[in-house]
Structures are given as structure tokens and as C-alpha cells.
Short mmCIF file of C-alpha atoms and ligand atoms in Angstrom, two decimals:
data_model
loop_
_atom_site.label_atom_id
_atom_site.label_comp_id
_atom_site.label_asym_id
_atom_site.label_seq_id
_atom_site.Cartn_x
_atom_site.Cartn_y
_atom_site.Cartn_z
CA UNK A 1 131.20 115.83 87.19
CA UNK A 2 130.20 119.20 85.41
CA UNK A 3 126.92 119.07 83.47
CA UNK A 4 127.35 122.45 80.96
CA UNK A 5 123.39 123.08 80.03
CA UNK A 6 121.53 125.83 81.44
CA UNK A 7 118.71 124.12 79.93
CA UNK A 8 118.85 120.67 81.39
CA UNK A 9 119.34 123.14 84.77
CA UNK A 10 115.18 123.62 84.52
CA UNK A 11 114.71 119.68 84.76
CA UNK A 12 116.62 119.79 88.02
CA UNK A 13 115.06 119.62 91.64
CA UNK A 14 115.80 121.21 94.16
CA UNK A 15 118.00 119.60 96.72
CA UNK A 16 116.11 119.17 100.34
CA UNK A 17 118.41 119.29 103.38
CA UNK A 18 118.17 118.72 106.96
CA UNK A 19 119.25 121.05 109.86
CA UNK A 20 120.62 119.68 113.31
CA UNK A 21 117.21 119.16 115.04
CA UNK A 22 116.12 116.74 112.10
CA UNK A 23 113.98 119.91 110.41
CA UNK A 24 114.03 119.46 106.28
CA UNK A 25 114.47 122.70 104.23
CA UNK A 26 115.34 123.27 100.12
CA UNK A 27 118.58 124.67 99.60
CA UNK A 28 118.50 127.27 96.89
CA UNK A 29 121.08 127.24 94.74
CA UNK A 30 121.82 123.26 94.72
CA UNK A 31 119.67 120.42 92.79
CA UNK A 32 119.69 117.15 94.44
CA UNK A 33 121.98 114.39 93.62
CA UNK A 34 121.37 110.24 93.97
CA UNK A 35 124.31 107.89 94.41
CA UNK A 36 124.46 104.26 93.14
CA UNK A 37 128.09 103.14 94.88
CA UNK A 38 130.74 105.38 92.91
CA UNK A 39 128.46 107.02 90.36
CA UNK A 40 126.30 110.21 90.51
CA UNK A 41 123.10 111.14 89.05
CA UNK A 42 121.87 114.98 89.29
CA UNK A 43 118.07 114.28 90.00
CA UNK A 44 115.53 115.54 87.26
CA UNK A 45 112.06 115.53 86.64
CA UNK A 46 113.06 112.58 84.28
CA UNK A 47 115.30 110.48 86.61
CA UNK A 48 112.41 111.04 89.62
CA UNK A 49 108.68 110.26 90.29
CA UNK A 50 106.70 112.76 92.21
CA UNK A 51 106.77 110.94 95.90
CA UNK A 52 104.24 108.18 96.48
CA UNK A 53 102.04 108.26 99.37
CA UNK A 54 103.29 106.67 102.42
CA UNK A 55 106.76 107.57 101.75
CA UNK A 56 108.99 108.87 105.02
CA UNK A 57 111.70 111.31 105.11
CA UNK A 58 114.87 110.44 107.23
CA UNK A 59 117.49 112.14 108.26
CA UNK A 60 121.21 111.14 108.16
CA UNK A 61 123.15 112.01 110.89
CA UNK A 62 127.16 111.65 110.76
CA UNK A 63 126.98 112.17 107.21
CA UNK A 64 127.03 115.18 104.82
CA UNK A 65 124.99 115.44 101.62
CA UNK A 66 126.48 115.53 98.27
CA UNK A 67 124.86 117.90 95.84
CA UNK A 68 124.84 120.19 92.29
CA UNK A 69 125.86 123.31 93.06
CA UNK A 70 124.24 125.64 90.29
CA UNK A 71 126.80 128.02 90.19
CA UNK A 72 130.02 125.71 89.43
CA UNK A 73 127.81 123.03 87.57
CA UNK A 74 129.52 120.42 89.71
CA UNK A 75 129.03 118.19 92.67
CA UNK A 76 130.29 118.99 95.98
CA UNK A 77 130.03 117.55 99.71
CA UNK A 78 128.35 120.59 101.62
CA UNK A 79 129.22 120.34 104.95
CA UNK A 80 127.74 123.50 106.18
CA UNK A 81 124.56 126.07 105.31
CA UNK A 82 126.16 127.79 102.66
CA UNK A 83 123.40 130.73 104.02
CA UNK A 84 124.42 130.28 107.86
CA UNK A 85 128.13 129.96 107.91
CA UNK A 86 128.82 127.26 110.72
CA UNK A 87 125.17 125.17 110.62
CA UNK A 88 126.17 121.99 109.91
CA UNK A 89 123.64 120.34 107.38
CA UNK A 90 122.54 116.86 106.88
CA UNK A 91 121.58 114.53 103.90
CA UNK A 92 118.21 113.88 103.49
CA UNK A 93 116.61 110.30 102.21
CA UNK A 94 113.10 108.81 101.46
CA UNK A 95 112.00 105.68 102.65
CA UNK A 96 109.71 104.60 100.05
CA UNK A 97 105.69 102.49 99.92
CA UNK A 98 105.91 99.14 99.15
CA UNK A 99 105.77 98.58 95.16
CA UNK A 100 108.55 100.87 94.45
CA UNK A 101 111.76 100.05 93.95
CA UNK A 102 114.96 102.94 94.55
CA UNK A 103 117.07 103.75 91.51
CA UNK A 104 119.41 105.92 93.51
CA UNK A 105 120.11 106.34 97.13
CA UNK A 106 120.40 109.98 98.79
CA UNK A 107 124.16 110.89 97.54
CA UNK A 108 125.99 111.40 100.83
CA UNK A 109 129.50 111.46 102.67
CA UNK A 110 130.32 109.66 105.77
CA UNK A 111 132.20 111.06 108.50
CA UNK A 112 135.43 108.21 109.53
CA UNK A 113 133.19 107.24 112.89
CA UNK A 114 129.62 107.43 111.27
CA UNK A 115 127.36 105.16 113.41
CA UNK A 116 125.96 103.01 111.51
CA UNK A 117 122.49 103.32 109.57
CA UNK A 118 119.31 101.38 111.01
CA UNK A 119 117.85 99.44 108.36
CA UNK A 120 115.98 101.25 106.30
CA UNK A 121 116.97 101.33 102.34
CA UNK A 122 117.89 105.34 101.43
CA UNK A 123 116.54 106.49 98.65
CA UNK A 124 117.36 109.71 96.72
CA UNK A 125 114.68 112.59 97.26
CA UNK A 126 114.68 116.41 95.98
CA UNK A 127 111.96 119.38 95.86
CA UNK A 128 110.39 120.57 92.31
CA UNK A 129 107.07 122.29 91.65
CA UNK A 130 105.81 122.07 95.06
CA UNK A 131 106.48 118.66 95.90
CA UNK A 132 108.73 115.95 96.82
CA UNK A 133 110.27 114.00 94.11
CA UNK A 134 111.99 110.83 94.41
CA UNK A 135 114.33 108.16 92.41
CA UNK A 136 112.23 105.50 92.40
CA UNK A 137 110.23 102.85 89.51
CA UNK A 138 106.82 101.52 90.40
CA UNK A 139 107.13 97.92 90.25
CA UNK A 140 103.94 96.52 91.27
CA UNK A 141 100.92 98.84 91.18
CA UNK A 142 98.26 96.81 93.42
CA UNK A 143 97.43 98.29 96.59
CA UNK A 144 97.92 95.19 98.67
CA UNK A 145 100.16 97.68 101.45
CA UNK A 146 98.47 100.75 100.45
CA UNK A 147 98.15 102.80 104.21
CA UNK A 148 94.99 104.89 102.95
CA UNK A 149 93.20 101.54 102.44
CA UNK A 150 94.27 100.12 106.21
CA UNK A 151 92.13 102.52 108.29
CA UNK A 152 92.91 101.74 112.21
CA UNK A 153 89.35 101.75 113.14
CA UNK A 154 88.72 98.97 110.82
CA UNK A 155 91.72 97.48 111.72
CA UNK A 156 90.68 97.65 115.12
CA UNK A 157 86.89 96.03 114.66
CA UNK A 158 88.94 92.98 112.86
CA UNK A 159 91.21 92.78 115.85
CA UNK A 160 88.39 92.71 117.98
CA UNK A 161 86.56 90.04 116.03
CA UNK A 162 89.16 87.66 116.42
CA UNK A 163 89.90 87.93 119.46
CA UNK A 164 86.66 87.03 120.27
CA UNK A 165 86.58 83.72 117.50
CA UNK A 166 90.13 82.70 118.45
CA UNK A 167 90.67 83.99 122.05
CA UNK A 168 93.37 81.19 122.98
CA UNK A 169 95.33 81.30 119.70
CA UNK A 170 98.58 82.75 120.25
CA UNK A 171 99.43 83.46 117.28
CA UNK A 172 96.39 85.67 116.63
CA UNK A 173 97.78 87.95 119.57
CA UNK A 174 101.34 87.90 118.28
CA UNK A 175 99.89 89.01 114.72
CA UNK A 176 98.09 91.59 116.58
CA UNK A 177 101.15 92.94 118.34
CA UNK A 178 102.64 93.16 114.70
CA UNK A 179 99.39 95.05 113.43
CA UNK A 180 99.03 97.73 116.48
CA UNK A 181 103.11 98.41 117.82
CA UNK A 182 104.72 97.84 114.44
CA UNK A 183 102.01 98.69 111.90
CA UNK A 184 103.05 95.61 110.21
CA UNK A 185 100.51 96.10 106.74
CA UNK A 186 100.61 92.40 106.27
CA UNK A 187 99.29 91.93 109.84
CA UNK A 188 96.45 94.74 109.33
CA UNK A 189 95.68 92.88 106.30
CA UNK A 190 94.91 89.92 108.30
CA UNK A 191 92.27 91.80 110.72
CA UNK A 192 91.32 93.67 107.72
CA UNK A 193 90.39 90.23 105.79
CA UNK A 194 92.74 91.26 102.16
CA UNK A 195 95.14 89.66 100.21
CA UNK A 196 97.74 88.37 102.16
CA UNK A 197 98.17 86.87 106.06
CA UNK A 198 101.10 86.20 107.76
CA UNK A 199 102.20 83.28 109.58
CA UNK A 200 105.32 83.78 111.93
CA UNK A 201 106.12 80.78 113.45
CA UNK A 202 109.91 80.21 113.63
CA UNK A 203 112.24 81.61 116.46
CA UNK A 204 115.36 80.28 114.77
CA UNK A 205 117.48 81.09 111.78
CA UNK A 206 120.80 78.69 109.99
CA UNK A 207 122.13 82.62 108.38
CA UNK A 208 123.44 85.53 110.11
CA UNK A 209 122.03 88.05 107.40
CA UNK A 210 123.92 91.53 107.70
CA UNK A 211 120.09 93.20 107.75
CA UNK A 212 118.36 90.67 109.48
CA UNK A 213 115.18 92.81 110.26
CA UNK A 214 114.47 90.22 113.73
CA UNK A 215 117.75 89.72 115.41
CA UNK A 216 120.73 91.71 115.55
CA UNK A 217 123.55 90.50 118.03
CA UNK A 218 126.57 92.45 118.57
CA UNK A 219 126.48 94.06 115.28
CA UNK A 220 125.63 97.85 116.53
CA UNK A 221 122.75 97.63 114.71
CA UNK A 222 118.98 97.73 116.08
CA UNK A 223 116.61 95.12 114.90
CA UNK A 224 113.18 96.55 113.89
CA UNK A 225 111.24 94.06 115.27
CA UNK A 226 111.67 91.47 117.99
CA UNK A 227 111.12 88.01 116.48
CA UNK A 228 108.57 86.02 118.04
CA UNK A 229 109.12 84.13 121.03
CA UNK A 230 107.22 80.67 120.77
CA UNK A 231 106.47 78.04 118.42
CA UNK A 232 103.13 78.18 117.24
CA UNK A 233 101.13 74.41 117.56
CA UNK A 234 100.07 73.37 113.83
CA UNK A 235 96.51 74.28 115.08
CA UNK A 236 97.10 77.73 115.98
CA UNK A 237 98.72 78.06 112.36
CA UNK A 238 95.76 76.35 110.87
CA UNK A 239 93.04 78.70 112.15
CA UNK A 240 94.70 81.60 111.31
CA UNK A 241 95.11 80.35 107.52
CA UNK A 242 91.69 79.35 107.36
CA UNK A 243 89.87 82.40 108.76
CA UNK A 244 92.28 84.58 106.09
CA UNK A 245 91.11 81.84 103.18
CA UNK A 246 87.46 81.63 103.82
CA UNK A 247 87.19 84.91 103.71
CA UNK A 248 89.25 86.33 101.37
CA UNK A 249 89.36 85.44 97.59
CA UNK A 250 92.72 84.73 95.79
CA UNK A 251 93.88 84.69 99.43
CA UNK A 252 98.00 83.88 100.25
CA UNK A 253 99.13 83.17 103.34
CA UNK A 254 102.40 83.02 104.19
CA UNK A 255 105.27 81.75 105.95
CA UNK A 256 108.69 83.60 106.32
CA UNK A 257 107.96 87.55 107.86
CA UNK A 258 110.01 89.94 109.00
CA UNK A 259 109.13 89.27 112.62
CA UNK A 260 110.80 85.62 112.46
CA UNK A 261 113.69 83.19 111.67
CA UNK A 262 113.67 80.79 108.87
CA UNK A 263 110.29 78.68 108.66
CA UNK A 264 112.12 76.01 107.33
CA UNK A 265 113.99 75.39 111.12
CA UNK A 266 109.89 75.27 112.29
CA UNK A 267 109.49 72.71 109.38
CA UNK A 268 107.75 70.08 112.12
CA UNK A 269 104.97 72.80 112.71
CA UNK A 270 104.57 73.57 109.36
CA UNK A 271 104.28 70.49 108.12
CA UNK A 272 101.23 69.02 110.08
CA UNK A 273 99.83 72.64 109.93
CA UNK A 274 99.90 72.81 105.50
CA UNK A 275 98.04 69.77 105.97
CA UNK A 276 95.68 70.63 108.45
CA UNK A 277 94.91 73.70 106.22
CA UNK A 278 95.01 71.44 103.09
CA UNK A 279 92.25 68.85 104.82
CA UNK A 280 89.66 71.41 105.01
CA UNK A 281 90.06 73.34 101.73
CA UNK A 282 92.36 73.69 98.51
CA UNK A 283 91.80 77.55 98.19
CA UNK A 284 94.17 79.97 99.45
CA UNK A 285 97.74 79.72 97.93
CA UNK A 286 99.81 78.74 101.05
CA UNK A 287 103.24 80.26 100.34
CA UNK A 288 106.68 80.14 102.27
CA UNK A 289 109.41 83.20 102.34
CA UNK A 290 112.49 81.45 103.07
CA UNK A 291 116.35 81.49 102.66
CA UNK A 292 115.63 78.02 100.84
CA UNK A 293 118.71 76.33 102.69
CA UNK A 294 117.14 73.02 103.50
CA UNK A 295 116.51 71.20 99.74
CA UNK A 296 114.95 67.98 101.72
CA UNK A 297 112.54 69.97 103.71
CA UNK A 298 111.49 72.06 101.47
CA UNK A 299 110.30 68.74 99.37
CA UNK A 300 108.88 67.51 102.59
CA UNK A 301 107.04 70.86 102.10
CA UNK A 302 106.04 70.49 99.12
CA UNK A 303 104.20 67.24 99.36
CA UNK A 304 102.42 68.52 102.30
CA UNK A 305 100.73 71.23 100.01
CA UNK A 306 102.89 74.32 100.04
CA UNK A 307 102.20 76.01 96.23
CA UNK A 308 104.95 78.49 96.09
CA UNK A 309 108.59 79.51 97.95
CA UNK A 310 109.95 83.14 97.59
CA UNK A 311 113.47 82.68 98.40
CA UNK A 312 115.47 85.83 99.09
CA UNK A 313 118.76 86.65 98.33
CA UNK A 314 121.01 89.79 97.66
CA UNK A 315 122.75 88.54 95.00
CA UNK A 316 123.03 85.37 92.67
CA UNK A 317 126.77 85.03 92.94
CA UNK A 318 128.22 82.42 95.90
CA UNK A 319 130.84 85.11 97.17
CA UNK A 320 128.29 88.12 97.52
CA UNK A 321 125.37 85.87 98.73
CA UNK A 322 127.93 84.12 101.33
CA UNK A 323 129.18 87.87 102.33
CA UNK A 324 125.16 88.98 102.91
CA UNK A 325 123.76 86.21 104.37
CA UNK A 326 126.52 84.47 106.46
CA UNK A 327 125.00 81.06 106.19
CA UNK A 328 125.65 78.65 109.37
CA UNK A 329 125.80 74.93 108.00
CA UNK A 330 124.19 75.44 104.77
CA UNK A 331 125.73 76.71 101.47
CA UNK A 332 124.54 78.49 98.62
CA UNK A 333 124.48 75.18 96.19
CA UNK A 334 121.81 74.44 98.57
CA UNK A 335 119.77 77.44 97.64
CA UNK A 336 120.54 75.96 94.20
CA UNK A 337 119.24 72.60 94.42
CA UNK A 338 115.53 73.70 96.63
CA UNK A 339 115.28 76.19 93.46
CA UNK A 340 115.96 72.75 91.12
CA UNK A 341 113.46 70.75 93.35
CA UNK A 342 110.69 73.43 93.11
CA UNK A 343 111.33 73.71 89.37
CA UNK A 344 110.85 69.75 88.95
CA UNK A 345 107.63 69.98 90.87
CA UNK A 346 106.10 73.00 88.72
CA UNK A 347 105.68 74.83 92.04
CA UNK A 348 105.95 78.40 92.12
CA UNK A 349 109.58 79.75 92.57
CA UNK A 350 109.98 83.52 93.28
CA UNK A 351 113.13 85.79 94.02
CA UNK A 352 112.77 88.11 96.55
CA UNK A 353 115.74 89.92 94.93
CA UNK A 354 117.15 92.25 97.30
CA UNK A 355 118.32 95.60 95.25
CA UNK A 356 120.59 98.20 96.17
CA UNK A 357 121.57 100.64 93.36
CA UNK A 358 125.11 100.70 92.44
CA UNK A 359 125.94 96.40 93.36
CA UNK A 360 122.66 95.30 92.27
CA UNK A 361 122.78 97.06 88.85
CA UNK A 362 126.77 96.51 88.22
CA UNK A 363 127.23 95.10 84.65
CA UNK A 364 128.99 91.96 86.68
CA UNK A 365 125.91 91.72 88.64
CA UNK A 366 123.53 91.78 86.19
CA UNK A 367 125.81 89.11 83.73
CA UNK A 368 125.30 86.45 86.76
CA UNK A 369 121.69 87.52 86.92
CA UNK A 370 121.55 86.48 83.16
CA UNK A 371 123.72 83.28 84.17
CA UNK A 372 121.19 82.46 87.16
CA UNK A 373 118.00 83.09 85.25
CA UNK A 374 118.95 80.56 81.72
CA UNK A 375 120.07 78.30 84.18
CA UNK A 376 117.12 78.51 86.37
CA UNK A 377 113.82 79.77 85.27
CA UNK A 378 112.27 81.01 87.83
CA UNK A 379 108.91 82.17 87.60
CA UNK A 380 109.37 85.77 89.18
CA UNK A 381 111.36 88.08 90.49
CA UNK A 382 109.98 90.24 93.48
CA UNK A 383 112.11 93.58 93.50
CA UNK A 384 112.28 94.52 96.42
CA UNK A 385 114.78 97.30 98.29
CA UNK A 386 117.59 96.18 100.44
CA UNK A 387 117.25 97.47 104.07
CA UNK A 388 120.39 98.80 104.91
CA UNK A 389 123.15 101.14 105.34
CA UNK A 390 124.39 101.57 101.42
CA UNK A 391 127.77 102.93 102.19
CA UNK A 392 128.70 99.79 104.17
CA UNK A 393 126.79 97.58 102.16
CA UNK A 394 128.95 98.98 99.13
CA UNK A 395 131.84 98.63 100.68
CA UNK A 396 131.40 94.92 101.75
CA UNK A 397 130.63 93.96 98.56
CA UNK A 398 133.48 96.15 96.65
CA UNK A 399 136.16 94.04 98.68
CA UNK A 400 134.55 90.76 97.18
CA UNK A 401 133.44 91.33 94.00
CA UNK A 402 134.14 93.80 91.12
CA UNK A 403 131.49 96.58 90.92
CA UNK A 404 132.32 98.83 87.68
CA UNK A 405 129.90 101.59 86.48
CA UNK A 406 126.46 100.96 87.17
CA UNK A 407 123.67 99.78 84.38
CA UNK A 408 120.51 101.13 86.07
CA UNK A 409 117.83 99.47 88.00
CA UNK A 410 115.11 100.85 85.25
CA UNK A 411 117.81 99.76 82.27
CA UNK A 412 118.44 96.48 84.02
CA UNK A 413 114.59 96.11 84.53
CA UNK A 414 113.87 97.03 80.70
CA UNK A 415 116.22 94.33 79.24
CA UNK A 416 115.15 91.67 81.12
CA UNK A 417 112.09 91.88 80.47
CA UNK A 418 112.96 91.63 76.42
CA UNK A 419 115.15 89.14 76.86
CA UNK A 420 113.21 86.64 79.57
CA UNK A 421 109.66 87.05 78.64
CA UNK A 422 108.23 85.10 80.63
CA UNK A 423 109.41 85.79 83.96
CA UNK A 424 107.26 88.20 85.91
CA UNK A 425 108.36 90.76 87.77
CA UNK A 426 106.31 92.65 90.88
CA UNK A 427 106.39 93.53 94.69
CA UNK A 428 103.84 91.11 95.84
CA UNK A 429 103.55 87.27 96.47
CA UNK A 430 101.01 86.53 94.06
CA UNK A 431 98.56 83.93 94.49
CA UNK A 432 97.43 80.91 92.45
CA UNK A 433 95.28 82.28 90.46
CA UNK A 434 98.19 84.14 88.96
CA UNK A 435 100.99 81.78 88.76
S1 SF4 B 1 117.35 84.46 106.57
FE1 SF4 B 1 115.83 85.93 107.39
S2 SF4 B 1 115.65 85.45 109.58
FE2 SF4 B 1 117.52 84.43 108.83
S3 SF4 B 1 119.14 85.89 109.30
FE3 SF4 B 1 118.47 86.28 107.20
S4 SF4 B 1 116.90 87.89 107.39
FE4 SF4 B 1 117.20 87.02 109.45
#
């Protein structure tokens, strides 16, 4: 693509690079480039946002950047320094805070045996004015995961203070596994008494999700966390909800985290446990993250006392969802009818809609999202990035589905929101108080 305005050239950013030992350097003489499948943005000061705090830089190994040289006004794959003839350089990408959703992933090249990516989602990231810029929009601006307000020594007194109220719950020492070796913020928002607490409880999942974040078998891929390894007793589930609810105003907890199957397959826990929770208070909006195969249990659910479901799912169309999720006895007119049930019994219904620039914002993907949302009004959709390797992903879905030139996540986001005015859109389950 050739771009012929040397003054469009002073928007640019710089492009950042990595050398071999992971260390990240500008590159003079090339801006920096995002990808969304096929297409390619130049980055600007208007296509970027300076880089939120808690953002991390990774490098790409296997890969080669793609970027705008200056000089020819087009994009090129730059396999080497052009300033130190035989350095092989790597792409550079931003993992980005929760409450911001990519627009572009770092434009790159894959070598034929690139290893595949661990599951992160890639976003595009450049150099201007003395900081790092990256493609991202700000979807939800509360500070529910913001790091600077999770200091460890206060996380540590609220460890510490449980341990000593609930010093046989298991679940409390699982959550604070989560909090100290994989600085889950959910967890530290537990000891920290805010927002929103997690409860894991289910070792088993009925899909085979491509980027399932707790078990990865055979795939070449690493999990990020290990999922837990017991069943939590409806008591143990019950006194960590109500230490999080009597404590916290507008509290959520939650079932469904990244360190866990399906809740739904724990379902006989759960159960007792909502209405354990339920028997000693109705604060607290007790929530479920789910795949939302099981339409019966979900009522079950429901009746029990659960107020809202966040159902995830990469794409609204059978084929891609199928492709994504790889369900095992279920099928998607299953996700269909728990989404009808929930709707009949005014309860909650979010979409934990799992983006990735370039599928997510195809014109075909965005007509079913129309399709999906007249047909079921959900109350909000949660955008959140998907966590994984976009070349693959891309690929995956090219060899199901049409993907022609991409809309844009911010486009995509600006439309629906004129033309579906009352669904909500954010990052974070929200609780009752709010629906
Ligand atoms: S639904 Fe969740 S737990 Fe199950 S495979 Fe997918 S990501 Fe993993």
C-alpha cells in the first residue's frame, strides 16, 4: 500500500522492534504498522492511544515485523536491521490492561515452522513523542483491575486475614494461589475486599476451546494457568461469597474464571451453594461466566438465585463458534435456547464477546452480530480481546467463513451503539445495581 503525504508522515509513530535477546529498540526510518487479518493500518497518533498503564511488551519470535518504510511510502516485511546487516529483528506487540479492547494486532510475518503463540491477544504498538502508543479503544473506564490500586502489601494483610477467618476452606487457599503465583486481579480483589470475587469450582469442561486459558492437551500450546483440582463443598463456596458481599457494596461474585472448566458441569455444588448464599442475604449479584451449553441447568440456576450469566463466545455464527469452541455433546442452538431462557426470566444476559481484529470486525461478522442481537436482546456485550495466536486464529476461521475487508472494531462499536440503544457495552460484569 503506498500512502503519498509527507504530511500525514508527522502523524506516524515510530515503529518499535525487538533484537534477538528480546531487547525493544525504535527503528528510524519505519512507522509502525497494525494488521487486522489481510488489511494494514500505518499507526498514527489518530489510529493509537498513548499506552495504558499495566500494558506488557512481548516479543515475537519466528516471525518478522511488517512495517512503513519512510523512504518508499510502502509496507515491507523487514527481516533484518536495516542498520546491522545480518541482525535478524523481531515484531514487537502489547498486551494490553483490562478495559481496552485491540483495534489492530502487531502487523507481522510468520516463518513456515513458527511455533505457535501462547495465549496472549497481540496488539499493535509504536513509539511517538516519548512514549509508547498503542491500537487500542477504552471500553470500560472503572478501575475494577487497575494494578496501581492492588498494592501486594495490602493484598497480603487480606490474605492473611482470611486465612485466619476461614483456615479450612479450600477454596480460600486455591484463590490465594491465584492472587500470589498468577496475580490473578480478580483474586487480589477478593483479599483486597472490591468489586468482584471469584468462585472456581469446576474441574471439567463439555468444549475443547482452541484458547482454553486452563487446559491445553496435545495442542502445543501452554495453558496459563492450571485449573483447579477439587470440587469445592457448597459451604466452602458460600463463605467465600459472603465474606466478599458483606463487605463490599454492589459486590459480584462469580462463577466461570480462567482457572476452571465450565461451572455448569459443577451445577450440583452450585446449586445448594446460590442458595446457601441466598438464605443469609439478597445483596451481592451472584453471577455465572459460562459457555451456556446446558439450557436445563442453567434454569435450575436460575431458580436457585443466580441474577446474571455472561456467556462467551467468539463469534455468533454456528460454523465459527463450532470451529472455536469444539463443543463435546452440546451444540450451539443450545447456547441459543439458555440465552432464550434467561431472556424469559428478565435475568441478566451478557456476551463476553471475544474480539480479534480482522474476523471479529468482517462486514459478514458484524451482519450476524446484527442478526444475533434483533433476534436476541441481550442486555450487554462485554468486549473483551481474544487470547490467541491471530495468524492461526485467522486462518481457521478464513477456511470456514468468508472474511472480506475489515469494518473496524471502533466503527463496528460506533454503529451499534446508534442502532441498539439499549444494549450496554463494557469490560466488567456489572452488578445489580446496574442492570
Ligand atoms: S468453555 Fe472455558 S473452560 Fe471450557 S474449554 Fe472453553 S475456555 Fe476452557
Amino acid at each position: 500500500m503506498k500512502i503519498n503525504s509527507s504530511k500525514t508522515n508527522k502523524n506516524l509513530i515510530k515503529a518499535v522492534v525487538a533484537d534477538k535477546q528480546g531487547k525493544i529498540f525504535e527503528l528510524d526510518g519505519y512507522a509502525a504498522v497494525g494488521m487486522a487479518a489481510s488489511s494494514l493500518v500505518t499507526l498514527s497518533n489518530k489510529n493509537t492511544v498513548a499506552m495504558p498503564y499495566g500494558g506488557e511488551f512481548m516479543f515475537l519470535p519466528d516471525r518478522h515485523p511488517v512495517l512503513f518504510n519512510l523512504k518508499t511510502l510502502q509496507h515491507e516485511t523487514v527481516k533484518e536491521n536495516p542498520y546491522a546487516p545480518g541482525e535478524p529483528i523481531f515484531p514487537v506487540a502489547a498486551f494490553n490492561s483490562p478495559g481496552y479492547v485491540i483495534s489492530h494486532v502487531s502487523a507481522h510475518m510468520g516463518n513456515n515452522d513458527a511455533k505457535h503463540l501462547p495465549l496472549f491477544s497481540y496488539g499493535a504498538v509504536g513509539w511517538h513523542n516519548g512514549q509508547f502508543r498503542t491500537a487500542v479503544i477504552l471500553v470500560d473506564s472503572e478501575r475494577r483491575q487497575d494494578l496501581r490500586l492492588m498494592q501486594r502489601d495490602k493484598v497480603l494483610a487480606g490474605i492473611r486475614l482470611m486465612k485466619t477467618k476461614l483456615p479450612h476452606n479450600r477454596l480460600r487457599a486455591h484463590i490465594e494461589n491465584c492472587a500470589l503465583t498468577y496475580g490473578c486481579p480478580a483474586a487480589k480483589n477478593f483479599f483486597l475486599k472490591r468489586f468482584e470475587a471469584p468462585l472456581p469450582t469446576s474441574n471439567n469442561c463439555n468444549a475443547r476451546c482452541l484458547g482454553c486459558l486452563s487446559l491445553q492437551q496435545n495442542s502445543g500450546i501452554k495453558n496459563s494457568q492450571d485449573r483447579i483440582s477439587f470440587t469445592p463443598t457448597p459451604e466452602e463456596i458460600s463463605e467465600i461469597a459472603a465474606e466478599h458481599i458483606k463487605k463490599v457494596k454492589k459486590s459480584v461474585v462469580s462463577f466461570g474464571q480462567g482457572c476452571e472448566g465450565d461451572p455448569l458441569l459443577a451445577a450440583h455444588v452450585i446449586e445448594p451453594a446460590i442458595r446457601l448464599i441466598r438464605k443469609n442475604t439478597q445483596n451481592g449479584t451472584i453471577n455465572m461466566n459460562t459457555n451456556a451449553s446446558m439450557p436445563d441447568v442453567i434454569e435450575k440456576l436460575f431458580n436457585a438465585g443466580l441474577d446474571s450469566i455472561r456467556i462467551s463466545m467468539n463469534s455468533v455464527r454456528k460454523s465459527c463458534y463450532d470451529a472455536y469452541f469444539r463443543p463435546k455433546g452440546y451444540s450451539f442452538s443450545d447456547v441459543m435456547k439458555s440465552i432464550d431462557i434467561a431472556l424469559e426470566k428478565k435475568k441478566f444476559v451478557s456476551i463476553n464477546y471475544l474480539n480479534c481484529p480482522g474476523f471479529t470486525d468482517s462486514p459478514e461478522e458484524q451482519a450476524a452480530l446484527y442478526s444475533f442481537l434483533k433476534k436476541y436482546p441481550v442486555d450487554f456485550i462485554q468486549w473483551r480481546n481474544l487470547n490467541f495466536d491471530p495468524l492461526n486464529y485467522w486462518k481457521i476461521m478464513s477456511e470456514i467463513a468468508p472474511m472480506s475487508k475489515p469494518v473496524g472494531i471502533k466503527n463496528i462499536l460506533s454503529q451499534i451503539k446508534k442502532d441498539f440503544p439499549n444494549l450496554k457495552h463494557g469490560y466488567f460484569n456489572p452488578p445489580k445495581e446496574a442492570f
